[in-house]
Short mmCIF file of C-alpha atoms in Angstrom, two decimals:
data_model
loop_
_atom_site.label_atom_id
_atom_site.label_comp_id
_atom_site.label_asym_id
_atom_site.label_seq_id
_atom_site.Cartn_x
_atom_site.Cartn_y
_atom_site.Cartn_z
CA MET A 293 -31.66 -1.46 -28.93
CA LEU A 294 -34.57 -0.88 -26.64
CA PHE A 295 -35.39 -3.51 -24.32
CA CYS A 296 -39.07 -3.28 -21.56
CA CYS A 297 -37.11 -2.74 -18.74
CA LYS A 298 -36.61 1.08 -20.09
CA TYR A 299 -32.83 0.96 -20.94
CA ARG A 300 -31.16 1.10 -24.10
CA VAL A 301 -28.06 0.39 -25.09
CA ARG A 302 -26.01 0.05 -28.54
CA THR A 303 -24.83 -2.81 -30.29
CA PHE A 304 -21.34 -3.71 -29.59
CA TYR A 305 -19.68 -2.94 -32.54
CA MET A 306 -21.65 0.48 -32.05
CA VAL A 307 -20.16 1.03 -29.25
CA ALA A 308 -16.35 -0.16 -30.37
CA SER A 309 -16.59 2.16 -33.72
CA VAL A 310 -17.62 4.78 -31.53
CA ILE A 311 -14.94 4.34 -28.79
CA LEU A 312 -12.18 3.93 -31.38
CA LEU A 313 -13.08 6.95 -33.12
CA CYS A 314 -13.74 8.91 -29.80
CA SER A 315 -9.90 10.34 -29.88
CA CYS A 316 -10.09 11.42 -33.18
CA HIS A 317 -13.11 13.00 -33.84
CA SER A 318 -15.14 15.32 -30.64
CA GLN A 319 -18.38 14.90 -31.65
CA ALA A 320 -17.60 11.14 -30.85
CA ASP A 321 -17.35 12.63 -27.24
CA LYS A 322 -21.42 13.47 -27.06
CA ASP A 323 -22.57 10.03 -28.69
CA VAL A 324 -24.58 8.17 -26.06
CA LEU A 325 -23.63 4.61 -25.79
CA ALA A 326 -26.33 3.63 -22.63
CA GLU A 327 -29.52 4.66 -20.91
CA VAL A 328 -30.98 3.72 -17.91
CA GLY A 329 -33.49 6.15 -16.77
CA ASP A 330 -32.35 9.43 -16.28
CA ALA A 331 -28.86 8.40 -16.21
CA VAL A 332 -26.47 8.64 -19.37
CA LEU A 333 -23.28 6.74 -20.15
CA TYR A 334 -21.32 8.93 -22.71
CA ALA A 335 -18.54 7.10 -25.74
CA ASN A 336 -15.62 9.47 -24.05
CA GLU A 337 -16.24 8.15 -20.44
CA VAL A 338 -15.77 4.80 -21.88
CA SER A 339 -12.78 5.50 -23.81
CA PHE A 340 -11.03 7.17 -20.96
CA SER A 341 -11.88 3.94 -18.70
CA VAL A 342 -9.90 1.37 -21.67
CA PRO A 343 -6.59 1.27 -20.48
CA LYS A 344 -3.63 2.32 -22.42
CA GLY A 345 -1.82 -0.07 -24.39
CA LEU A 346 -3.71 -2.55 -25.24
CA THR A 347 -4.64 -4.36 -27.97
CA PRO A 348 -7.85 -3.53 -30.38
CA LYS A 349 -9.38 -6.67 -29.83
CA ASP A 350 -8.65 -6.34 -25.50
CA SER A 351 -9.89 -2.72 -25.98
CA LEU A 352 -12.73 -3.62 -27.40
CA LEU A 353 -13.35 -6.18 -24.56
CA ALA A 354 -12.87 -3.72 -22.36
CA ALA A 355 -14.79 -1.21 -23.28
CA LYS A 356 -17.63 -3.76 -23.37
CA LYS A 357 -17.37 -5.01 -20.11
CA TYR A 358 -17.37 -1.56 -18.82
CA VAL A 359 -20.73 -0.54 -20.89
CA HIS A 360 -22.02 -3.62 -19.43
CA ASP A 361 -21.09 -3.06 -15.30
CA TRP A 362 -22.16 0.19 -15.97
CA VAL A 363 -25.85 -0.95 -17.03
CA VAL A 364 -25.99 -3.65 -14.40
CA ASP A 365 -25.35 -1.01 -11.78
CA GLN A 366 -27.88 1.56 -13.07
CA MET A 367 -30.32 -1.12 -12.83
CA MET A 368 -29.16 -2.61 -9.87
CA LEU A 369 -29.60 1.12 -8.61
CA GLN A 370 -32.86 1.49 -9.90
CA GLU A 371 -33.96 -1.96 -8.19
CA ALA A 372 -33.00 -1.13 -4.96
CA GLU A 373 -34.54 2.74 -4.98
CA SER A 374 -38.01 1.25 -6.03
CA LYS A 375 -37.74 -1.86 -3.59
CA VAL A 376 -36.01 -1.23 -0.46
CA ASP A 377 -37.87 0.46 2.04
CA SER A 378 -35.33 1.98 4.60
CA SER A 379 -34.58 5.10 2.40
CA ASP A 380 -34.65 7.02 5.18
CA GLN A 381 -32.24 5.06 6.77
CA ILE A 382 -29.69 5.31 3.65
CA ASP A 383 -30.24 9.36 3.55
CA GLU A 384 -29.10 9.43 6.99
CA MET A 385 -26.06 7.18 6.20
CA VAL A 386 -25.50 9.23 3.52
CA ASP A 387 -25.84 12.33 4.76
CA GLU A 388 -23.49 10.97 7.94
CA TYR A 389 -20.91 9.90 5.59
CA ARG A 390 -21.07 13.89 3.69
CA ARG A 391 -20.18 15.25 7.22
CA SER A 392 -17.52 12.53 7.95
CA LEU A 393 -15.77 13.39 4.28
CA TYR A 394 -16.11 17.34 5.19
CA ILE A 395 -14.92 17.01 8.62
CA TYR A 396 -11.63 14.77 7.38
CA ALA A 397 -11.03 17.51 4.51
CA TYR A 398 -11.23 19.89 6.94
CA GLN A 399 -8.61 18.27 9.41
CA LYS A 400 -6.35 17.51 7.06
CA GLN A 401 -6.30 21.35 5.26
CA MET A 402 -5.59 22.20 8.88
CA LEU A 403 -3.20 19.27 9.72
CA GLU A 404 -0.69 20.50 6.28
CA ALA A 405 -1.46 24.04 7.23
CA ASN A 406 -0.49 23.94 10.75
CA VAL A 407 1.57 21.05 12.09
CA GLN A 408 5.30 20.44 11.39
CA GLN A 409 5.14 17.82 8.61
CA THR A 410 8.75 16.37 9.57
CA VAL A 411 10.25 14.56 12.57
CA SER A 412 13.86 15.74 13.30
CA ASP A 413 16.59 13.18 14.26
CA GLU A 414 17.12 15.21 17.20
CA GLU A 415 13.46 14.37 18.33
CA VAL A 416 13.71 10.47 17.29
CA ALA A 417 17.11 10.46 19.18
CA ASP A 418 15.76 11.85 22.42
CA PHE A 419 12.42 9.40 22.16
CA TYR A 420 14.59 6.83 21.65
CA SER A 421 17.22 7.62 24.88
CA LYS A 422 13.74 7.65 27.45
CA ASN A 423 12.23 5.41 25.75
CA LYS A 424 14.41 2.30 25.43
CA GLU A 425 12.34 0.05 27.61
CA SER A 426 9.58 0.31 25.11
CA LEU A 427 11.13 -0.20 22.22
CA LEU A 428 12.17 -3.97 22.68
CA LEU A 429 12.88 -6.60 19.50
CA SER A 430 9.77 -9.12 19.10
CA GLU A 431 12.10 -11.03 17.19
CA THR A 432 15.59 -11.59 16.20
CA ILE A 433 17.10 -8.97 13.15
CA LEU A 434 20.17 -9.04 11.07
CA LYS A 435 22.55 -6.81 8.87
CA GLY A 436 24.49 -9.23 6.16
CA PHE A 437 24.05 -10.71 2.60
CA TYR A 438 22.91 -14.45 1.78
CA VAL A 439 23.48 -16.75 -1.34
CA VAL A 440 21.56 -19.54 -2.45
CA MET A 441 23.49 -22.07 -4.56
CA PRO A 442 22.57 -25.82 -6.37
CA ALA A 443 23.74 -28.26 -3.99
CA GLN A 444 25.54 -30.25 -6.86
CA SER A 445 27.59 -26.81 -7.43
CA HIS A 446 31.59 -27.50 -7.47
CA GLU A 447 32.26 -24.02 -6.16
CA LEU A 448 30.41 -24.24 -2.84
CA GLY A 449 33.98 -24.05 -0.86
CA ASP A 450 34.99 -21.02 -2.69
CA MET A 451 31.51 -19.40 -2.49
CA ARG A 452 31.77 -19.85 1.60
CA LYS A 453 35.86 -18.40 1.71
CA ALA A 454 34.84 -15.25 -0.40
CA MET A 455 31.39 -14.93 1.64
CA SER A 456 33.61 -15.56 5.03
CA ALA A 457 36.40 -13.13 3.63
CA LYS A 458 33.34 -10.64 2.42
CA GLU A 459 35.08 -10.74 -0.53
CA MET A 460 31.90 -9.28 -2.48
CA ASP A 461 33.39 -9.27 -6.41
CA LYS A 462 34.09 -12.71 -5.97
CA VAL A 463 31.13 -14.07 -4.65
CA GLU A 464 28.66 -12.00 -7.05
CA SER A 465 30.89 -13.77 -9.77
CA ILE A 466 31.01 -17.26 -8.52
CA ALA A 467 27.10 -16.33 -8.11
CA VAL A 468 26.47 -15.32 -11.75
CA LYS A 469 28.41 -18.60 -13.04
CA ASN A 470 26.35 -20.80 -10.31
CA GLY A 471 23.03 -19.12 -11.32
CA ALA A 472 22.76 -18.32 -7.74
CA VAL A 473 20.32 -16.13 -5.98
CA THR A 474 22.08 -13.06 -4.18
CA SER A 475 20.44 -10.76 -1.63
CA TYR A 476 22.43 -7.96 0.25
CA PHE A 477 21.14 -5.95 3.42
CA THR A 478 24.49 -4.84 5.10
CA ASP A 479 22.52 -1.42 4.99
CA GLY A 480 19.29 -2.50 6.74
CA TRP A 481 18.58 -4.58 9.45
CA LYS A 482 16.11 -7.27 7.93
CA PRO A 483 13.85 -9.13 10.44
CA VAL A 484 14.35 -13.46 10.59
CA SER A 485 11.32 -14.16 9.34
CA GLU A 486 11.89 -12.39 6.36
CA LEU A 487 14.41 -14.48 5.57
CA ARG A 488 13.05 -18.10 6.41
CA LYS A 489 10.12 -16.83 3.67
CA ASN A 490 12.98 -16.53 1.11
CA GLY A 491 13.90 -20.35 2.47
CA PHE A 492 15.86 -20.18 5.38
CA LEU A 493 13.92 -22.22 7.35
CA SER A 494 16.54 -23.54 9.46
CA LEU A 495 16.82 -19.85 11.09
CA ASN A 496 14.76 -19.25 14.37
CA THR A 497 13.18 -16.03 14.62
CA ASN A 498 14.29 -15.64 18.51
CA GLY A 499 18.11 -17.32 18.03
CA ASN A 500 20.91 -15.86 18.79
CA TYR A 501 23.33 -15.50 14.92
CA PRO A 502 26.69 -13.10 16.59
CA SER A 503 28.02 -10.92 13.72
CA ASP A 504 30.86 -11.66 11.39
CA HIS A 505 29.70 -15.28 11.10
CA LEU A 506 28.53 -17.66 8.27
CA PHE A 507 26.05 -20.15 8.16
CA THR A 508 25.15 -22.80 5.61
CA PHE A 509 21.68 -24.91 5.37
CA SER A 510 20.98 -27.30 3.40
CA GLU A 511 17.36 -27.99 2.17
CA ASP A 512 15.30 -28.80 -0.92
CA GLY A 513 18.44 -29.79 -3.17
CA LYS A 514 20.05 -26.16 -2.91
CA VAL A 515 22.41 -24.92 0.11
CA TYR A 516 21.69 -21.48 2.00
CA MET A 517 24.49 -19.51 3.11
CA LEU A 518 23.64 -16.06 5.24
CA PHE A 519 26.55 -13.88 6.80
CA VAL A 520 25.95 -12.05 9.47
CA VAL A 521 27.50 -8.74 9.40
CA GLU A 522 25.51 -7.41 12.46
CA SER A 523 22.87 -9.00 15.04
CA ALA A 524 20.58 -7.88 17.30
CA ARG A 525 18.45 -10.56 19.13
CA ALA A 526 14.50 -10.77 20.32
CA GLY A 527 14.23 -9.17 23.43
CA ALA A 528 17.11 -6.74 23.26
CA VAL A 529 16.41 -3.30 22.67
CA GLN A 530 15.86 -2.39 18.88
CA PRO A 531 18.67 -0.42 17.22
CA LEU A 532 18.07 3.39 16.29
CA ASP A 533 18.25 2.73 12.79
CA TYR A 534 15.63 0.05 12.96
CA ALA A 535 13.21 1.93 15.40
CA SER A 536 13.65 5.96 13.60
CA MET A 537 11.23 4.89 11.67
CA GLN A 538 8.76 3.58 13.80
CA ILE A 539 9.40 6.38 15.89
CA ARG A 540 9.07 9.02 13.72
CA MET A 541 5.67 7.71 12.87
CA MET A 542 4.40 8.24 16.35
CA LEU A 543 5.94 11.06 17.30
CA MET A 544 3.99 12.36 14.00
CA GLU A 545 1.22 11.20 15.26
CA GLN A 546 1.22 12.26 18.59
CA ARG A 547 1.56 15.62 16.92
CA LYS A 548 -1.20 15.89 14.83
CA GLN A 549 -3.67 14.13 17.64
CA ALA A 550 -2.76 17.45 19.84
CA TYR A 551 -3.20 19.35 17.64
CA LEU A 552 -6.52 18.21 16.59
CA SER A 553 -7.44 17.94 20.01
CA ARG A 554 -6.68 21.69 20.53
CA LEU A 555 -8.44 22.48 17.25
CA ARG A 556 -11.73 20.65 18.83
CA SER A 557 -11.13 22.59 22.36
CA SER A 558 -11.28 25.50 20.41
CA LEU A 559 -14.30 25.11 18.72
CA TYR A 560 -15.96 23.86 21.10
CA GLN A 561 -15.07 27.56 23.28
CA LYS A 562 -16.63 29.19 19.73
CA ALA A 563 -19.50 27.65 20.16
CA ILE A 564 -19.77 28.60 24.13
CA LYS A 565 -19.12 32.36 23.23
CA GLN A 566 -21.70 32.21 20.08
CA GLY A 567 -24.39 31.04 22.14
CA GLN A 568 -24.64 27.98 20.31
CA VAL A 569 -24.37 25.50 23.62
CA SER A 570 -27.12 25.24 25.84
CA LYS A 571 -26.49 25.87 29.60
#
């Protein structure tokens, strides 16, 4: 189909048939589905863009959208190239972006080759012991488990007893019978703000919730039961197992920045030796 704006696109049904055949006939890979100026869209490009597992109808729609968007993008580029005046500025921005990509790729390559990519438990423990005053909790965190049950359940009392006794098999059995929501986080800390997102709105992010204690709240026809196995209140020093991930990331970043600083310094000295720096 020929248009006065100098682009050509095959009809949708021809596009669809080419795409459907593309995986079976290598010749189909060479079929041109659209041309805009010097830009050409081939059938195999479209077929690769269509997600696998779609129905034939959805595949055709996805292919049609890809071709449509490609043509619009190419037309937009042509219009921009002919009407935007600041081409020098754009070329400069492209060059700067290209330089940034090269520098980023080089730094990444050098870091992977020269910087140890893991932080040991000993390094984490040492940092923790020396910097506890800067590792304070901004909110209360808890370890434990919770259950959310319908308020009309006749087994609320049994659930409270099972949770208080930490009889997990019984807790799970009662929960299944009552269609209750359960969550277990005895091995990992959970901020109170996260629990509030799960419906425990009566909890205070700065609150004190003692260990080995069951807290119960009722709201919107549901009973929210939370058993606290361990807690650390806002303002206290973060437990080591909670702070360790943050410490590892911090130490790794420090290690990378220290290496990059040395790399930049060595490159500058190299430039001086080669007479590339004006004195």
